Amino acid sequence: MTSRVMRAPRDSVGLHPRRGSHRKMRDRMPPPSRPPSRRSSSDSQGHESQDNTRIRSQLRTPSGDSHEQARGYEDSGEAGDEEFDESELAQDDDNSESTRAGPPLTLEIIEGPDQGRRKRFRSVRMVIGRGQDCDFTLSDQSVSRRHVELVYGGSSGVMLRDLVSGNGTRVNDTRVEDVLLNHDDVIHIGRTKLRFIDELERLKRKRLAVEEAERKQKEEDERAEREAQEAAEAARKAEEEAAAKAAAAEAAAAQDPSTVKMGTPVPSGDGQTQVRALRDIPRREARKNDPLRLAVAGVLVLVLALIGGGVLFVKRGPPPPPPVSLKKEKATRMLQEARNAFRRGDYAEAVNLATEADSLFPGVSTDGFLQAARTELSIVEAFTRVRTLLAEGQLDEAGTLLDATPHGTAQSTEETRTKLEAELAEARLAAQVKQVEDALAARDPKAARALIALLPVDQQVTYLGKVAELEAELAQEATDSAAQERNRRAAAARRAQEERAAFILAAFLPVQTRFDAGDYSRAALECDRVIDGNSDDKEIRDRARLLKKLIPEFARYYQDAQRKMQANSLEAAARPLRSAAELYQRIGFKSPLGDSINGQLAKTSVVAGKGALARNDLVGATGFFKEALRLDPGDTAALDGLDAIQARLETVYRQAYMQRDRDPERSLETFRMVSRLAAEGSEVKSRADAQLQEVSP
């Protein structure tokens, strides 16, 4: 009896359960990119305008893709911009720099008095400010009249320039003067924050998100198809096993001797089928027909018929589900515990449990829970490092790490991020205040003013007053220190001069010793020794050469005056004594010899003055008497001589006045002599000066 097994169609066991999903995914695929076309500049401008208009229409028209709506894809920038009226269109047409559609760029106010407003670029330039002439007028009073300008440069992007505003401009919390903007950058001017939106970049990111979702959907479809194929394969194997069992039962029934007919092939011991001939079969005696055996045989035949009919004609249902794996159940329980830990905020425990579940039964998590838990754990660990850096005072490193940390999906992590940003702002403000106070403590007003400019306006007033007080104090100290410095330098100069004089005196001490002893020739020779001993000192060498010249001259005049003094010729000794005194002053030695010379000169000067007065040499007499008074201010003889000269000048003036017509030249010389010798304020001096003024041209 031969058995046949009928196989069910493959569609019935689910080999292609998602043909409709493939068709839907094919409909969602973006159109292929077209090759770049070669066209003229005018054509490209026209096409660019059409492309910009098409982009605007795509941005304003909500997407009709049911798959994206089901998957929950949305974009915060889909809201429409400000109303576009015909007057603005006409104004843009008059602008030589504008285009019909404008670049696909938009500004959205996300914080401030004008929150919710949007402005699309109408041309390549946009000025933002409080003034009515700005392209984007704001009501924020902390914004300057013309605060900032945005310039669209085509492929090079959009350049932001600060128009020397009062409060400055910040992009992503960084103070800037000019910067190239990127999509989603936040511009902070005054109390207003604006988000810069590049429509092309946003569409690109949205398309990438859709492609990523389609890729994940495709992976899920492929995985479901593999699971369906595996189930179909298991069902097929089960059918084959059932058919094999039925065939084995039929074979067992066929081997029963009571059911084998004559001439039926019988398998041999070596697996080959042998066919016996009728003559080879030994004859047996015919058994009697036993009714019981016949009944049993009929029942067996009926059962086999029912089994064969059931195998051949009865339609089987789906195969029984495979037995549940204990590892999978345990992994599923661990994964649920991990989800509970994730909800409690214990991300480390969630990661550990999810990792163990995935190791126990790979692929137990199909929704990316493990990766999400690891991401949240990394964010929490990054926040912990940020707090550590804040505690250590490393504010720049903390800000960089906080900015680099991605945003998570849990609300608790976002709340923690907000708190850390507030703490970082407070720490930076406190650090700036400390820097200002340190600069004031270091008495550096210039650095303090530069740091105060970085503080908020409400805190600048206090520190500006402190800087003004510091500058006034420093100015007063500078005045006092300048006077002290002058006195110190004068005292130092005096000390240096005294030390130098003492050094020179010590160098010429041998010369002075010989000079005071009257050995003038030996004193001149000692000058040569001084030169040899101080060859590296120019001042001492020059003084030694001068002394070597002056000492012999002094010796000559002094010795001549002494000879005349010994001869009691005091009037004749006055002139050589005067020359000797002058040379002694130039030599510069301080000794009793100088006092002796001055005493002799005073005495001889009085005698020489009287002699000159007797000869009517008023000029010479005046010189001698004044020399005597210089050396001895209380010399009565010299005072009497000067009085006599004053009386004699009256007579000389009268004679010159009487002779002025006969001999004007001589009278003029006489008037000059009287004016020079007469005492200050005397009548004769006044009259002589008057005569000189009359004669002068």
XYZ file of C-alpha atoms in Angstrom:
697
model
C 0.000 0.000 0.000
C 1.587 3.219 -1.089
C 1.156 6.503 0.904
C 1.027 10.006 -0.591
C 1.280 13.195 1.400
C -0.375 16.373 0.138
C 1.380 19.661 1.064
C -0.546 22.777 1.837
C 0.075 25.933 -0.248
C 2.869 28.145 0.990
C 0.577 31.128 1.393
C -1.416 29.135 3.920
C 1.581 28.690 6.201
C 2.629 32.364 5.982
C 5.771 32.425 3.809
C 4.795 35.817 2.341
C 2.833 37.579 5.074
C 3.988 41.116 4.213
C 3.786 41.555 0.491
C 1.564 44.566 1.078
C 4.174 46.133 3.400
C 6.836 45.842 0.650
C 4.534 47.608 -1.765
C 3.916 50.367 0.807
C 7.627 50.741 1.494
C 8.284 51.004 -2.237
C 5.715 53.805 -2.426
C 7.462 55.637 0.418
C 10.912 55.550 -1.153
C 12.170 58.988 -2.283
C 12.575 59.560 -6.020
C 16.051 58.941 -7.431
C 18.349 61.944 -7.687
C 18.459 63.472 -11.115
C 21.832 64.153 -12.821
C 22.942 67.788 -12.913
C 21.718 69.616 -15.978
C 23.756 71.972 -18.123
C 21.932 75.255 -18.593
C 22.690 78.967 -18.842
C 22.830 81.380 -15.915
C 19.440 82.902 -16.810
C 17.847 79.456 -16.989
C 19.461 78.450 -13.706
C 18.088 81.585 -12.031
C 14.622 80.758 -13.302
C 14.871 77.159 -12.189
C 16.258 78.245 -8.831
C 13.243 80.514 -8.362
C 10.933 77.626 -9.308
C 12.786 75.302 -6.893
C 12.512 77.813 -4.083
C 8.787 78.226 -4.796
C 8.364 74.448 -4.833
C 10.214 74.210 -1.495
C 7.948 76.853 -0.017
C 4.891 74.966 -1.186
C 6.252 71.726 0.277
C 6.936 73.422 3.587
C 3.464 75.003 3.772
C 1.586 71.850 2.595
C 1.347 69.176 5.311
C 2.632 65.765 4.302
C -0.009 63.221 3.366
C 2.119 60.162 4.030
C 0.012 57.969 6.267
C 3.083 55.998 7.275
C 4.857 59.113 8.662
C 1.682 60.119 10.469
C 1.388 56.640 11.953
C 5.035 56.583 12.957
C 4.698 60.007 14.579
C 7.296 61.920 12.562
C 6.834 65.668 12.943
C 8.897 68.820 12.692
C 8.692 71.844 14.920
C 9.347 74.124 11.977
C 6.205 73.248 9.994
C 4.287 76.264 11.286
C 3.703 78.964 8.700
C 5.598 82.256 8.636
C 4.228 85.779 8.794
C 1.526 86.832 6.360
C 2.944 87.705 2.921
C 1.173 90.684 1.409
C 1.411 92.272 -2.037
C 3.124 95.442 -0.740
C 6.094 93.452 0.523
C 6.253 91.600 -2.781
C 6.374 94.866 -4.669
C 9.025 96.205 -2.337
C 11.157 93.082 -2.914
C 10.779 93.505 -6.679
C 12.221 97.033 -6.424
C 15.268 95.715 -4.575
C 18.066 94.796 -6.982
C 19.418 92.261 -4.509
C 16.113 90.425 -3.940
C 14.701 87.353 -5.643
C 11.099 86.493 -6.366
C 10.934 83.624 -3.870
C 13.853 84.568 -1.626
C 16.277 82.099 -0.063
C 14.618 79.232 1.871
C 15.566 80.688 5.261
C 13.345 81.601 8.224
C 13.780 83.228 11.629
C 11.494 82.118 14.481
C 11.238 83.988 17.805
C 11.305 81.348 20.551
C 11.594 83.658 23.554
C 10.853 87.320 24.265
C 8.014 89.806 23.883
C 7.451 88.749 20.252
C 7.521 84.999 20.928
C 5.855 82.964 18.186
C 6.560 85.363 15.321
C 8.341 84.072 12.223
C 10.032 85.936 9.399
C 11.119 84.497 6.067
C 14.007 85.987 4.069
C 12.719 88.254 1.275
C 16.143 89.142 -0.129
C 19.821 88.488 0.521
C 19.922 90.933 3.471
C 17.867 91.252 6.618
C 18.349 93.890 9.345
C 16.843 93.077 12.758
C 16.204 95.760 15.339
C 13.727 98.026 17.062
C 13.640 100.661 14.320
C 10.777 100.908 11.894
C 13.202 100.833 8.941
C 14.415 97.320 9.844
C 13.406 94.281 7.817
C 12.383 92.478 11.018
C 11.082 94.959 13.602
C 10.966 93.824 17.253
C 9.138 95.363 20.215
C 11.860 94.368 22.697
C 13.123 97.627 24.243
C 16.476 96.053 25.153
C 17.226 95.597 21.430
C 19.088 98.384 19.607
C 17.447 100.359 16.815
C 19.590 98.515 14.254
C 20.932 95.576 16.245
C 22.123 92.872 13.858
C 22.313 92.169 10.122
C 22.035 88.811 8.307
C 23.562 88.484 4.815
C 22.751 85.477 2.596
C 25.783 84.458 0.512
C 24.315 81.575 -1.454
C 26.410 78.423 -1.144
C 28.654 80.076 1.462
C 25.720 80.333 3.911
C 24.345 83.181 6.030
C 26.715 85.616 7.784
C 25.553 87.387 10.964
C 27.114 90.781 11.768
C 26.567 92.797 14.933
C 25.818 96.463 14.060
C 27.661 97.897 17.099
C 24.673 97.180 19.343
C 24.401 98.255 22.945
C 23.913 94.846 24.596
C 25.846 92.796 22.026
C 24.811 89.633 20.221
C 25.145 86.010 21.316
C 24.869 82.910 19.143
C 24.405 79.673 21.090
C 25.338 81.552 24.315
C 28.622 82.798 22.780
C 29.235 86.528 22.287
C 30.101 87.228 18.643
C 30.756 90.143 16.300
C 30.273 88.204 13.084
C 29.702 84.482 12.564
C 28.467 82.043 9.918
C 25.062 80.644 10.964
C 24.025 76.998 10.875
C 20.588 75.405 10.954
C 18.903 75.545 14.402
C 21.388 78.164 15.753
C 19.851 80.351 18.505
C 20.494 84.125 18.233
C 20.189 86.038 21.524
C 19.711 89.832 21.302
C 18.426 91.700 24.334
C 15.634 89.633 25.890
C 14.732 88.031 22.551
C 15.917 84.637 21.277
C 15.509 83.718 17.602
C 16.052 80.327 15.974
C 17.650 80.302 12.515
C 15.929 77.717 10.276
C 17.430 76.519 6.986
C 14.508 74.921 5.124
C 16.737 72.849 2.854
C 18.725 71.491 5.788
C 15.521 70.744 7.671
C 14.095 68.825 4.706
C 17.370 66.953 4.409
C 17.257 65.931 8.069
C 13.600 64.994 7.788
C 14.334 62.856 4.733
C 17.180 61.140 6.586
C 14.824 60.435 9.504
C 12.236 58.954 7.125
C 14.889 56.814 5.449
C 16.092 55.606 8.847
C 12.508 54.711 9.831
C 12.013 52.875 6.550
C 15.267 50.998 7.085
C 14.106 49.885 10.544
C 10.680 48.909 9.127
C 12.399 46.923 6.404
C 14.505 45.093 8.982
C 11.365 44.308 10.982
C 9.614 43.014 7.833
C 12.589 40.841 6.942
C 12.734 39.464 10.480
C 8.997 38.671 10.413
C 9.429 36.980 7.033
C 12.273 34.856 8.378
C 10.153 33.888 11.373
C 7.290 32.910 9.016
C 9.662 30.844 6.887
C 11.028 29.111 9.967
C 7.435 28.330 11.115
C 6.565 26.964 7.655
C 9.709 24.848 7.653
C 8.815 23.455 11.093
C 5.285 22.631 9.850
C 6.703 20.925 6.780
C 9.022 18.810 8.907
C 6.123 17.869 11.185
C 4.088 16.768 8.143
C 6.991 14.724 6.838
C 7.427 13.062 10.211
C 3.690 12.218 10.349
C 3.824 10.815 6.805
C 6.878 8.757 7.701
C 5.083 7.342 10.731
C 2.073 6.431 8.571
C 4.315 4.775 6.003
C 6.021 2.807 8.756
C 2.642 1.637 10.050
C 1.625 0.496 6.568
C 4.943 -1.314 6.145
C 4.443 -3.090 9.479
C 0.978 -4.175 8.413
C 2.329 -5.392 5.078
C 4.906 -7.628 6.807
C 2.181 -9.619 8.640
C 2.297 -13.227 7.181
C -1.424 -13.481 7.340
C -1.794 -10.543 4.941
C 0.994 -11.434 2.456
C -0.292 -12.947 -0.794
C 1.401 -15.364 -2.976
C 3.812 -13.730 -5.377
C 4.187 -10.643 -3.235
C 7.765 -9.291 -3.089
C 9.426 -10.056 0.253
C 12.481 -8.130 1.377
C 15.539 -10.300 1.951
C 18.042 -10.014 4.704
C 20.447 -7.932 2.644
C 17.817 -5.327 1.813
C 17.054 -6.698 -1.674
C 13.587 -7.773 -2.669
C 13.133 -11.440 -3.578
C 10.158 -12.843 -5.462
C 9.392 -16.467 -4.683
C 7.936 -18.778 -7.288
C 4.880 -20.786 -6.489
C 6.819 -24.005 -6.846
C 9.372 -22.839 -4.292
C 6.784 -22.269 -1.569
C 6.192 -25.361 0.474
C 2.735 -26.480 0.633
C 0.882 -26.107 3.876
C -2.243 -27.600 4.955
C -5.193 -25.321 4.664
C -6.276 -23.881 7.920
C -9.755 -23.839 8.942
C -11.533 -20.530 8.726
C -11.618 -19.231 12.322
C -14.405 -16.636 12.717
C -12.475 -14.793 15.469
C -9.444 -14.294 13.289
C -11.533 -13.095 10.455
C -13.203 -10.539 12.708
C -9.853 -9.255 14.001
C -8.491 -8.969 10.490
C -11.525 -7.010 9.356
C -11.168 -4.611 12.231
C -7.487 -4.063 11.452
C -8.249 -3.387 7.807
C -10.950 -0.922 8.747
C -8.603 0.950 11.142
C -5.857 1.142 8.549
C -8.341 2.440 5.991
C -9.491 5.135 8.356
C -5.909 6.139 9.135
C -4.962 6.289 5.469
C -8.032 8.287 4.594
C -7.308 10.723 7.381
C -3.740 11.136 6.194
C -4.730 11.553 2.577
C -7.938 13.518 2.676
C -8.288 15.201 6.048
C -7.087 18.853 5.854
C -4.584 19.528 8.595
C -4.571 22.766 10.583
C -1.459 24.847 11.457
C 1.296 23.021 13.288
C 1.333 23.323 17.037
C 3.347 26.220 18.388
C 6.912 25.394 19.341
C 7.538 24.829 23.027
C 8.243 27.977 25.069
C 11.944 28.404 25.993
C 12.692 28.772 29.703
C 15.621 31.063 28.894
C 13.349 33.346 26.885
C 10.839 33.538 29.745
C 13.612 34.415 32.199
C 15.090 36.962 29.796
C 11.649 38.529 29.330
C 11.192 38.844 33.097
C 14.646 40.444 33.463
C 13.848 42.843 30.620
C 10.633 43.896 32.379
C 12.589 44.489 35.595
C 15.029 46.586 33.562
C 12.121 48.692 32.229
C 10.865 49.216 35.783
C 14.333 50.316 36.885
C 14.463 52.706 33.890
C 11.169 54.288 34.976
C 12.546 54.733 38.513
C 15.596 56.512 37.096
C 18.033 53.717 38.061
C 19.680 53.577 34.644
C 22.721 51.586 35.791
C 20.484 48.793 37.098
C 18.396 48.965 33.926
C 21.506 48.589 31.744
C 22.803 45.656 33.818
C 19.467 43.800 33.711
C 18.940 44.464 29.998
C 22.505 43.327 29.226
C 22.016 40.103 31.181
C 18.683 39.472 29.447
C 20.247 39.985 26.019
C 23.134 37.664 26.940
C 20.731 35.013 28.209
C 18.477 35.135 25.146
C 19.861 37.289 22.283
C 17.261 39.404 20.513
C 14.791 39.403 23.398
C 14.553 43.221 23.141
C 13.348 44.323 19.732
C 12.557 48.006 20.443
C 16.111 49.257 21.163
C 15.537 49.496 24.919
C 19.112 48.480 25.800
C 20.609 51.207 23.611
C 18.221 53.801 25.049
C 19.127 52.756 28.603
C 22.831 52.987 27.810
C 22.308 56.440 26.319
C 20.478 57.680 29.429
C 23.171 56.157 31.662
C 25.905 57.941 29.704
C 23.971 61.206 30.049
C 23.628 60.766 33.823
C 27.338 59.952 34.138
C 28.187 63.031 32.044
C 26.021 65.168 34.361
C 27.930 63.752 37.343
C 31.242 64.758 35.738
C 29.811 68.222 35.025
C 28.949 68.652 38.718
C 32.464 67.531 39.658
C 34.006 70.082 37.276
C 31.738 72.801 38.690
C 32.865 71.936 42.211
C 36.518 72.116 41.101
C 35.947 75.503 39.430
C 36.658 74.269 35.891
C 33.768 76.156 34.345
C 34.914 76.104 30.719
C 35.426 72.335 30.771
C 32.046 71.872 32.474
C 30.283 74.003 29.845
C 31.981 72.157 26.992
C 31.024 68.769 28.436
C 27.434 69.885 29.066
C 27.067 71.159 25.496
C 28.551 67.938 24.102
C 26.171 65.738 26.121
C 23.202 64.707 23.902
C 19.611 65.206 24.943
C 17.900 62.161 26.412
C 14.392 60.827 26.196
C 13.639 60.840 29.937
C 12.106 63.941 31.481
C 14.267 63.641 34.605
C 17.486 64.002 32.622
C 16.180 67.093 30.856
C 15.217 68.640 34.202
C 18.702 67.858 35.497
C 20.186 69.488 32.390
C 18.163 72.654 33.009
C 19.347 72.817 36.623
C 22.974 72.289 35.579
C 22.727 75.064 32.990
C 21.370 77.423 35.663
C 24.132 76.401 38.101
C 26.762 76.869 35.390
C 25.442 80.363 34.590
C 25.521 81.311 38.293
C 29.029 79.883 38.683
C 30.265 81.822 35.656
C 28.752 85.032 37.004
C 30.329 84.414 40.402
C 33.679 83.731 38.713
C 33.438 86.980 36.740
C 32.612 88.920 39.914
C 35.574 87.314 41.677
C 37.862 88.272 38.789
C 36.694 91.886 39.064
C 37.289 91.884 42.827
C 40.734 90.323 42.340
C 41.626 93.028 39.804
C 40.508 95.719 42.265
C 42.525 94.055 45.038
C 45.540 93.968 42.699
C 44.983 97.728 42.065
C 44.633 97.234 38.298
C 41.811 99.553 37.172
C 42.335 98.853 33.462
C 41.833 95.099 33.846
C 38.926 95.722 36.229
C 37.101 97.883 33.672
C 37.556 95.222 30.966
C 36.083 92.571 33.272
C 33.215 94.806 34.448
C 32.076 95.160 30.819
C 31.314 91.415 30.841
C 29.028 91.651 33.887
C 25.259 92.253 33.686
C 24.254 95.881 33.491
C 22.637 95.908 36.935
C 25.922 94.870 38.577
C 28.254 97.160 36.654
C 27.335 100.378 38.484
C 28.683 99.269 41.873
C 32.031 98.106 40.540
C 32.457 101.134 38.244
C 32.256 103.335 41.347
C 34.927 101.242 43.046
C 37.145 101.550 39.978
C 36.777 105.357 40.013
C 37.795 105.462 43.698
C 40.794 103.233 42.966
C 41.922 105.464 40.081
C 41.716 108.596 42.280
C 43.693 106.870 45.031
C 46.332 105.707 42.569
C 46.651 109.232 41.121
C 47.265 110.696 44.607
C 49.775 107.976 45.408
C 51.532 108.622 42.117
C 51.889 112.305 42.999
C 53.269 111.510 46.438
C 55.530 108.790 45.152
C 56.906 111.125 42.456
C 57.938 113.657 45.116
C 59.425 110.903 47.255
C 61.251 109.554 44.237
C 62.744 112.988 43.476
C 63.925 113.406 47.060
C 65.322 109.900 47.063
C 67.188 110.510 43.828
C 68.562 113.841 45.091
C 69.762 112.219 48.293
C 71.271 109.355 46.335
C 73.000 111.844 44.034
C 74.402 113.713 47.007
C 75.639 110.495 48.573
C 77.206 109.420 45.300
C 78.845 112.820 44.907
C 80.216 112.710 48.418
C 81.494 109.182 47.917
C 83.078 110.228 44.637
C 84.704 113.273 46.237
C 86.068 111.128 49.050
C 87.466 108.667 46.499
C 89.164 111.437 44.492
C 90.510 113.013 47.666
C 92.018 109.689 48.658
C 93.552 109.300 45.194
C 95.242 112.747 45.390
C 96.221 112.554 49.044
C 99.961 112.111 48.267
C 99.830 115.143 45.950
C 98.094 117.283 48.591
C 100.566 116.227 51.258
C 103.516 117.407 49.137
C 101.590 120.559 48.191
C 100.783 121.551 51.788
C 104.422 120.952 52.699
C 105.475 123.473 50.034
C 107.279 120.837 47.952
C 105.576 121.841 44.736
C 107.931 120.042 42.360
C 107.451 116.725 44.162
C 103.704 117.351 44.204
C 103.741 117.667 40.400
C 105.671 114.399 40.142
C 103.112 112.645 42.357
C 100.484 113.514 39.721
C 102.217 111.108 37.337
C 101.909 108.326 39.900
C 98.205 109.087 40.323
C 97.734 108.775 36.549
C 99.506 105.421 36.494
C 97.493 104.097 39.442
C 94.109 105.140 38.017
C 94.527 104.543 34.308
C 90.940 103.309 33.947
C 89.394 106.422 35.588
C 89.184 109.269 33.087
C 88.121 111.893 35.617
C 91.080 111.211 37.895
C 93.505 111.159 34.942
C 92.206 114.536 33.668
C 92.396 116.085 37.130
C 95.917 114.779 37.624
C 97.060 116.306 34.324
C 95.419 119.631 35.287
C 97.089 119.667 38.701
C 100.402 118.887 37.086
C 99.967 122.109 35.097
C 98.434 124.327 37.803
C 100.774 123.509 40.691
C 103.917 125.021 39.055
C 101.966 128.183 38.112
C 100.639 128.512 41.656
C 104.124 128.055 43.034
C 105.452 130.833 40.819
C 102.762 133.427 41.789
C 102.690 132.451 45.436
C 106.458 132.596 45.881
C 106.598 135.988 44.075
C 103.912 137.379 46.377
C 105.769 136.094 49.447
C 108.990 137.784 48.375
C 107.149 141.100 47.944
C 105.459 140.665 51.307
C 108.824 140.100 52.936
C 110.067 143.269 51.213
C 107.062 145.098 52.753
C 105.768 145.932 49.270
C 102.149 145.118 50.045
C 100.628 146.969 47.097
C 102.863 145.097 44.645
C 102.084 141.749 46.327
C 98.315 142.147 45.876
C 98.189 141.109 42.216
C 100.349 137.914 42.475
C 98.432 136.959 45.608
C 95.155 137.333 43.725
C 96.477 135.083 40.929
C 97.743 132.540 43.489
C 94.343 132.534 45.228
C 92.541 131.879 41.936
C 94.906 129.016 41.093
C 94.447 127.560 44.590
C 90.688 127.554 44.061
C 91.121 125.673 40.780
C 93.501 123.149 42.418
C 90.735 122.395 44.930
C 92.760 121.402 47.983
C 91.332 122.193 51.426
C 94.132 123.157 53.816
C 95.276 126.027 56.134
C 97.315 127.373 53.232
C 94.127 128.617 51.632
C 93.140 130.602 54.753
C 96.651 132.097 54.896
C 96.464 133.192 51.266
C 92.996 134.765 51.801
C 94.249 136.740 54.867
C 97.270 138.079 53.016
C 95.109 138.911 49.964
C 92.608 140.883 52.074
C 95.398 142.927 53.664
C 97.223 143.652 50.431
C 93.974 144.424 48.603
C 93.165 147.284 51.014
C 96.676 148.746 50.539
C 96.461 148.327 46.743
C 93.001 149.926 46.732
C 94.230 152.977 48.583
C 97.141 153.316 46.172
C 94.827 153.084 43.159
C 92.471 155.635 44.731
C 95.423 157.941 45.240
C 96.254 157.575 41.556
C 92.608 158.292 40.751
C 92.209 154.747 39.384
C 88.663 154.356 40.568
C 88.077 151.063 38.707
C 91.164 149.357 40.154
C 90.489 150.755 43.624
C 86.895 149.477 43.561
C 88.082 145.966 42.562
C 90.665 145.807 45.376
C 88.242 147.092 48.042
C 85.504 144.611 46.967
C 88.043 141.766 47.010
C 88.996 142.718 50.554
C 85.325 142.820 51.636
C 84.708 139.419 50.025
C 87.474 137.907 52.101
C 86.716 139.952 55.231
C 83.241 141.521 55.189
C 83.947 143.518 58.363
C 87.092 145.279 57.087
C 86.491 148.977 57.926
C 89.373 150.202 55.764
C 87.813 148.595 52.714
C 84.395 150.083 53.580
C 85.921 153.538 53.998
C 87.693 153.146 50.673
C 84.399 152.351 48.893
C 82.729 155.382 50.489
C 85.578 157.567 49.297
C 85.134 156.167 45.792
C 81.386 157.002 45.881
C 82.236 160.597 46.826
C 84.881 160.782 44.117
C 82.314 159.523 41.537
C 80.160 162.649 42.118
C 83.097 164.857 41.132
C 83.930 162.703 38.117
C 80.311 162.842 36.945
C 80.237 166.646 37.096
C 83.465 166.914 35.104
C 82.150 164.578 32.447
C 78.834 166.451 32.330
C 80.687 169.759 31.755
C 82.868 168.238 29.014
C 80.140 166.384 27.195
C 79.906 169.031 24.458
C 83.643 169.345 23.940
C 84.559 165.661 24.224
C 81.396 163.549 23.957
C 83.261 160.250 23.557
C 85.267 160.656 26.728
C 82.224 161.923 28.604
C 80.284 158.805 27.463
C 83.012 156.504 28.779
C 83.009 158.368 32.057
C 79.205 158.070 32.404
C 79.504 154.293 31.817
C 82.198 154.015 34.516
C 80.109 156.003 36.992
C 77.016 153.838 36.261
C 79.086 150.639 36.773
C 80.878 151.759 40.003
C 78.131 153.730 41.737
C 76.077 152.004 44.416
C 72.643 150.697 43.512
C 69.925 153.283 44.088
C 72.335 156.215 44.450
C 71.532 159.538 42.860
C 74.744 159.711 40.849
C 73.998 156.306 39.297
C 70.511 157.435 38.254
C 71.876 160.589 36.612
C 74.610 158.633 34.807
C 72.035 156.183 33.481
C 69.873 159.070 32.289
C 72.802 160.534 30.350
C 73.508 157.163 28.763
C 69.866 156.847 27.675
C 69.966 160.265 26.017
C 73.069 159.354 24.067
C 71.884 155.896 23.111
C 70.094 155.748 19.699
